[in-house]
């Protein structure tokens, strides 16, 4: 299973790099989608540069989402913080309650166009999977294990850092994986407010009625999501097997 996953990752990564660095290799396929004479390869921006921007906004937003969501998950699973569960769940659910495009519409007047509104929308959208998995992971730690840790004289902080979080880590990492994959697809809408990313290719295709551009952008985003999904799954098995 692990070998098959690594082979799948290598194939997906190779296809992604080929499409980003040498899109001309795919012109026979793209030519089937448009009328003769229609541009086939998006050349306004470097595809690999757009992919790097796409990853950058997702990674930065995901980092904030993970920090906030894990902190909230720890808080509400403590005895003194349990009363904040409803508030924490409402906070982490904000991104799912409001569509990302609505968050963009609300944040653009405040922070302007480009990276910032996309970052805010993705950070909010990525909270819920990480928060819920953090809570589930921490609550899933066996009570007998916690009792044994207390019996050894470990402090609450030591129990959290050395027992609870390591045992909950596989579930938390699964939440981070889900959140990241969701945001890789969601980040495409950032191009509607001037953020650089692969959504720029898709939107350019939609505006020009060019299905070849749309397919290029969609394939790159899909392959990126597959690469990250397989990489996270391999990390989960390698780290927690």
mmCIF file of C-alpha atoms in Angstrom, residues 2-206:
data_model
loop_
_atom_site.group_PDB
_atom_site.id
_atom_site.type_symbol
_atom_site.label_atom_id
_atom_site.label_comp_id
_atom_site.label_asym_id
_atom_site.label_seq_id
_atom_site.Cartn_x
_atom_site.Cartn_y
_atom_site.Cartn_z
ATOM 1 C CA UNK A 2 2.778 2.427 0.917
ATOM 2 C CA UNK A 3 4.703 1.671 -2.272
ATOM 3 C CA UNK A 4 1.582 2.176 -4.374
ATOM 4 C CA UNK A 5 0.944 5.515 -2.690
ATOM 5 C CA UNK A 6 4.511 6.670 -3.350
ATOM 6 C CA UNK A 7 4.246 5.618 -6.989
ATOM 7 C CA UNK A 8 0.965 7.523 -7.283
ATOM 8 C CA UNK A 9 2.603 10.590 -5.737
ATOM 9 C CA UNK A 10 5.525 10.394 -8.160
ATOM 10 C CA UNK A 11 3.203 10.083 -11.165
ATOM 11 C CA UNK A 12 0.967 12.966 -10.036
ATOM 12 C CA UNK A 13 3.986 15.180 -9.327
ATOM 13 C CA UNK A 14 5.555 14.352 -12.683
ATOM 14 C CA UNK A 15 2.322 15.231 -14.507
ATOM 15 C CA UNK A 16 1.989 18.445 -12.520
ATOM 16 C CA UNK A 17 5.543 19.567 -13.319
ATOM 17 C CA UNK A 18 5.184 18.591 -16.969
ATOM 18 C CA UNK A 19 1.994 20.637 -17.327
ATOM 19 C CA UNK A 20 3.437 23.598 -15.408
ATOM 20 C CA UNK A 21 6.861 23.658 -17.084
ATOM 21 C CA UNK A 22 6.130 22.224 -20.537
ATOM 22 C CA UNK A 23 2.427 22.848 -21.248
ATOM 23 C CA UNK A 24 3.116 22.527 -24.973
ATOM 24 C CA UNK A 25 3.323 18.768 -24.500
ATOM 25 C CA UNK A 26 -0.424 18.745 -23.907
ATOM 26 C CA UNK A 27 -1.461 20.710 -26.994
ATOM 27 C CA UNK A 28 -2.808 17.606 -28.815
ATOM 28 C CA UNK A 29 -5.284 17.122 -25.978
ATOM 29 C CA UNK A 30 -6.080 20.818 -25.589
ATOM 30 C CA UNK A 31 -6.679 21.268 -29.331
ATOM 31 C CA UNK A 32 -9.671 18.940 -29.096
ATOM 32 C CA UNK A 33 -11.491 21.460 -26.878
ATOM 33 C CA UNK A 34 -11.334 24.643 -28.947
ATOM 34 C CA UNK A 35 -11.770 25.912 -32.473
ATOM 35 C CA UNK A 36 -8.692 25.918 -34.762
ATOM 36 C CA UNK A 37 -6.612 29.054 -34.280
ATOM 37 C CA UNK A 38 -7.602 29.510 -30.637
ATOM 38 C CA UNK A 39 -4.623 29.877 -28.247
ATOM 39 C CA UNK A 40 -4.025 26.586 -26.470
ATOM 40 C CA UNK A 41 -1.409 27.378 -23.839
ATOM 41 C CA UNK A 42 -1.817 30.119 -21.234
ATOM 42 C CA UNK A 43 1.193 32.438 -21.612
ATOM 43 C CA UNK A 44 0.250 35.649 -19.782
ATOM 44 C CA UNK A 45 2.021 34.395 -16.655
ATOM 45 C CA UNK A 46 4.394 31.530 -15.972
ATOM 46 C CA UNK A 47 2.317 28.537 -14.884
ATOM 47 C CA UNK A 48 4.959 27.404 -12.407
ATOM 48 C CA UNK A 49 5.089 30.908 -10.894
ATOM 49 C CA UNK A 50 1.305 30.910 -10.522
ATOM 50 C CA UNK A 51 1.509 27.467 -8.899
ATOM 51 C CA UNK A 52 4.089 28.766 -6.404
ATOM 52 C CA UNK A 53 1.827 31.712 -5.546
ATOM 53 C CA UNK A 54 -1.093 29.311 -5.177
ATOM 54 C CA UNK A 55 0.851 27.119 -2.750
ATOM 55 C CA UNK A 56 2.098 30.168 -0.847
ATOM 56 C CA UNK A 57 -1.354 31.562 -0.095
ATOM 57 C CA UNK A 58 -2.703 28.135 0.863
ATOM 58 C CA UNK A 59 0.283 27.343 3.096
ATOM 59 C CA UNK A 60 0.234 30.683 4.902
ATOM 60 C CA UNK A 61 -3.520 30.548 5.490
ATOM 61 C CA UNK A 62 -3.306 26.921 6.575
ATOM 62 C CA UNK A 63 -0.563 27.729 9.079
ATOM 63 C CA UNK A 64 -2.786 30.311 10.776
ATOM 64 C CA UNK A 65 -5.816 27.995 10.646
ATOM 65 C CA UNK A 66 -3.859 25.153 12.264
ATOM 66 C CA UNK A 67 -2.487 27.324 15.061
ATOM 67 C CA UNK A 68 -5.894 28.811 15.883
ATOM 68 C CA UNK A 69 -7.873 25.572 15.500
ATOM 69 C CA UNK A 70 -5.473 23.426 17.543
ATOM 70 C CA UNK A 71 -5.337 26.076 20.274
ATOM 71 C CA UNK A 72 -9.140 26.189 20.413
ATOM 72 C CA UNK A 73 -9.316 22.390 20.415
ATOM 73 C CA UNK A 74 -6.935 22.204 23.367
ATOM 74 C CA UNK A 75 -8.821 24.933 25.212
ATOM 75 C CA UNK A 76 -12.248 23.307 25.010
ATOM 76 C CA UNK A 77 -10.951 19.867 25.994
ATOM 77 C CA UNK A 78 -9.584 21.251 29.266
ATOM 78 C CA UNK A 79 -11.854 21.212 32.292
ATOM 79 C CA UNK A 80 -11.765 24.993 32.655
ATOM 80 C CA UNK A 81 -12.352 25.606 28.957
ATOM 81 C CA UNK A 82 -15.214 23.190 28.312
ATOM 82 C CA UNK A 83 -17.754 25.982 28.727
ATOM 83 C CA UNK A 84 -16.340 27.674 25.617
ATOM 84 C CA UNK A 85 -17.096 24.722 23.326
ATOM 85 C CA UNK A 86 -20.147 26.341 21.714
ATOM 86 C CA UNK A 87 -18.305 29.613 21.116
ATOM 87 C CA UNK A 88 -15.223 27.828 19.752
ATOM 88 C CA UNK A 89 -17.316 25.687 17.412
ATOM 89 C CA UNK A 90 -19.194 28.755 16.147
ATOM 90 C CA UNK A 91 -15.882 30.536 15.540
ATOM 91 C CA UNK A 92 -14.337 27.623 13.660
ATOM 92 C CA UNK A 93 -17.534 27.192 11.655
ATOM 93 C CA UNK A 94 -17.619 30.780 10.398
ATOM 94 C CA UNK A 95 -15.683 29.947 7.257
ATOM 95 C CA UNK A 96 -18.101 27.131 6.432
ATOM 96 C CA UNK A 97 -21.161 29.243 7.239
ATOM 97 C CA UNK A 98 -20.193 32.001 4.815
ATOM 98 C CA UNK A 99 -19.068 30.960 1.321
ATOM 99 C CA UNK A 100 -15.476 32.034 0.580
ATOM 100 C CA UNK A 101 -16.705 34.404 -2.116
ATOM 101 C CA UNK A 102 -18.837 36.152 0.513
ATOM 102 C CA UNK A 103 -15.823 36.452 2.826
ATOM 103 C CA UNK A 104 -13.870 37.958 -0.060
ATOM 104 C CA UNK A 105 -16.645 40.460 -0.705
ATOM 105 C CA UNK A 106 -16.622 41.523 2.949
ATOM 106 C CA UNK A 107 -12.845 41.748 3.330
ATOM 107 C CA UNK A 108 -11.909 43.540 0.096
ATOM 108 C CA UNK A 109 -13.293 46.902 1.335
ATOM 109 C CA UNK A 110 -11.224 46.478 4.508
ATOM 110 C CA UNK A 111 -7.871 45.181 3.241
ATOM 111 C CA UNK A 112 -7.994 45.801 -0.505
ATOM 112 C CA UNK A 113 -7.466 43.453 -3.414
ATOM 113 C CA UNK A 114 -4.884 40.717 -3.864
ATOM 114 C CA UNK A 115 -3.311 38.353 -1.367
ATOM 115 C CA UNK A 116 -4.869 39.627 1.872
ATOM 116 C CA UNK A 117 -8.580 38.930 1.300
ATOM 117 C CA UNK A 118 -7.771 35.498 -0.148
ATOM 118 C CA UNK A 119 -5.579 34.709 2.858
ATOM 119 C CA UNK A 120 -8.351 35.696 5.288
ATOM 120 C CA UNK A 121 -10.990 33.666 3.429
ATOM 121 C CA UNK A 122 -8.820 30.544 3.298
ATOM 122 C CA UNK A 123 -7.736 30.823 6.935
ATOM 123 C CA UNK A 124 -11.379 31.027 8.007
ATOM 124 C CA UNK A 125 -12.403 28.207 5.660
ATOM 125 C CA UNK A 126 -9.674 25.904 6.931
ATOM 126 C CA UNK A 127 -10.511 26.123 10.641
ATOM 127 C CA UNK A 128 -13.353 23.618 11.017
ATOM 128 C CA UNK A 129 -11.713 20.322 9.912
ATOM 129 C CA UNK A 130 -8.653 20.968 12.070
ATOM 130 C CA UNK A 131 -10.698 22.048 15.101
ATOM 131 C CA UNK A 132 -13.074 19.078 14.964
ATOM 132 C CA UNK A 133 -10.253 16.587 14.485
ATOM 133 C CA UNK A 134 -8.253 18.148 17.312
ATOM 134 C CA UNK A 135 -11.210 17.796 19.665
ATOM 135 C CA UNK A 136 -11.902 14.236 18.496
ATOM 136 C CA UNK A 137 -8.254 13.260 18.809
ATOM 137 C CA UNK A 138 -7.805 14.665 22.298
ATOM 138 C CA UNK A 139 -11.084 13.204 23.519
ATOM 139 C CA UNK A 140 -10.091 9.854 22.077
ATOM 140 C CA UNK A 141 -7.045 9.481 24.316
ATOM 141 C CA UNK A 142 -7.826 6.519 26.642
ATOM 142 C CA UNK A 143 -8.689 7.517 30.202
ATOM 143 C CA UNK A 144 -6.458 4.736 31.514
ATOM 144 C CA UNK A 145 -3.483 6.294 29.746
ATOM 145 C CA UNK A 146 -4.186 9.662 31.335
ATOM 146 C CA UNK A 147 -4.561 8.046 34.752
ATOM 147 C CA UNK A 148 -1.241 6.278 34.320
ATOM 148 C CA UNK A 149 0.424 9.572 33.376
ATOM 149 C CA UNK A 150 -1.000 11.284 36.459
ATOM 150 C CA UNK A 151 0.106 8.353 38.603
ATOM 151 C CA UNK A 152 3.657 8.904 37.362
ATOM 152 C CA UNK A 153 3.481 12.449 38.701
ATOM 153 C CA UNK A 154 3.373 14.226 35.343
ATOM 154 C CA UNK A 155 2.067 17.771 35.317
ATOM 155 C CA UNK A 156 -0.974 18.757 33.234
ATOM 156 C CA UNK A 157 1.283 20.497 30.738
ATOM 157 C CA UNK A 158 3.550 17.475 30.459
ATOM 158 C CA UNK A 159 0.565 15.181 29.959
ATOM 159 C CA UNK A 160 -0.729 17.409 27.182
ATOM 160 C CA UNK A 161 2.604 17.742 25.393
ATOM 161 C CA UNK A 162 4.007 14.263 25.925
ATOM 162 C CA UNK A 163 0.889 12.077 26.027
ATOM 163 C CA UNK A 164 -2.283 13.654 24.633
ATOM 164 C CA UNK A 165 -0.958 15.533 21.603
ATOM 165 C CA UNK A 166 1.291 12.668 20.381
ATOM 166 C CA UNK A 167 -1.596 10.200 20.659
ATOM 167 C CA UNK A 168 -4.020 12.622 18.988
ATOM 168 C CA UNK A 169 -1.526 13.607 16.282
ATOM 169 C CA UNK A 170 -2.749 11.133 13.595
ATOM 170 C CA UNK A 171 -6.312 12.439 13.877
ATOM 171 C CA UNK A 172 -5.141 16.070 13.929
ATOM 172 C CA UNK A 173 -2.925 15.509 10.880
ATOM 173 C CA UNK A 174 -5.886 13.992 9.035
ATOM 174 C CA UNK A 175 -7.831 17.183 9.755
ATOM 175 C CA UNK A 176 -4.954 19.298 8.452
ATOM 176 C CA UNK A 177 -4.867 17.172 5.296
ATOM 177 C CA UNK A 178 -8.586 17.631 4.675
ATOM 178 C CA UNK A 179 -8.360 21.364 5.362
ATOM 179 C CA UNK A 180 -5.395 21.772 2.998
ATOM 180 C CA UNK A 181 -7.046 19.878 0.141
ATOM 181 C CA UNK A 182 -10.215 21.943 0.516
ATOM 182 C CA UNK A 183 -8.242 25.184 0.427
ATOM 183 C CA UNK A 184 -6.202 24.204 -2.617
ATOM 184 C CA UNK A 185 -9.439 24.116 -4.586
ATOM 185 C CA UNK A 186 -10.978 27.112 -2.823
ATOM 186 C CA UNK A 187 -7.909 29.300 -3.464
ATOM 187 C CA UNK A 188 -8.820 29.514 -7.146
ATOM 188 C CA UNK A 189 -11.496 32.092 -6.331
ATOM 189 C CA UNK A 190 -8.808 34.438 -5.033
ATOM 190 C CA UNK A 191 -8.083 35.437 -8.607
ATOM 191 C CA UNK A 192 -11.475 37.158 -8.726
ATOM 192 C CA UNK A 193 -10.031 39.781 -6.354
ATOM 193 C CA UNK A 194 -6.602 40.067 -7.938
ATOM 194 C CA UNK A 195 -4.669 37.384 -6.047
ATOM 195 C CA UNK A 196 -2.078 35.488 -8.034
ATOM 196 C CA UNK A 197 -2.660 31.763 -8.391
ATOM 197 C CA UNK A 198 -3.880 29.069 -10.719
ATOM 198 C CA UNK A 199 -7.388 30.464 -10.569
ATOM 199 C CA UNK A 200 -6.095 33.167 -12.905
ATOM 200 C CA UNK A 201 -5.818 30.586 -15.690
ATOM 201 C CA UNK A 202 -9.327 29.272 -15.113
ATOM 202 C CA UNK A 203 -10.888 32.726 -14.942
ATOM 203 C CA UNK A 204 -9.051 33.856 -18.085
ATOM 204 C CA UNK A 205 -10.453 30.817 -19.864
ATOM 205 C CA UNK A 206 -13.975 31.504 -18.667
#
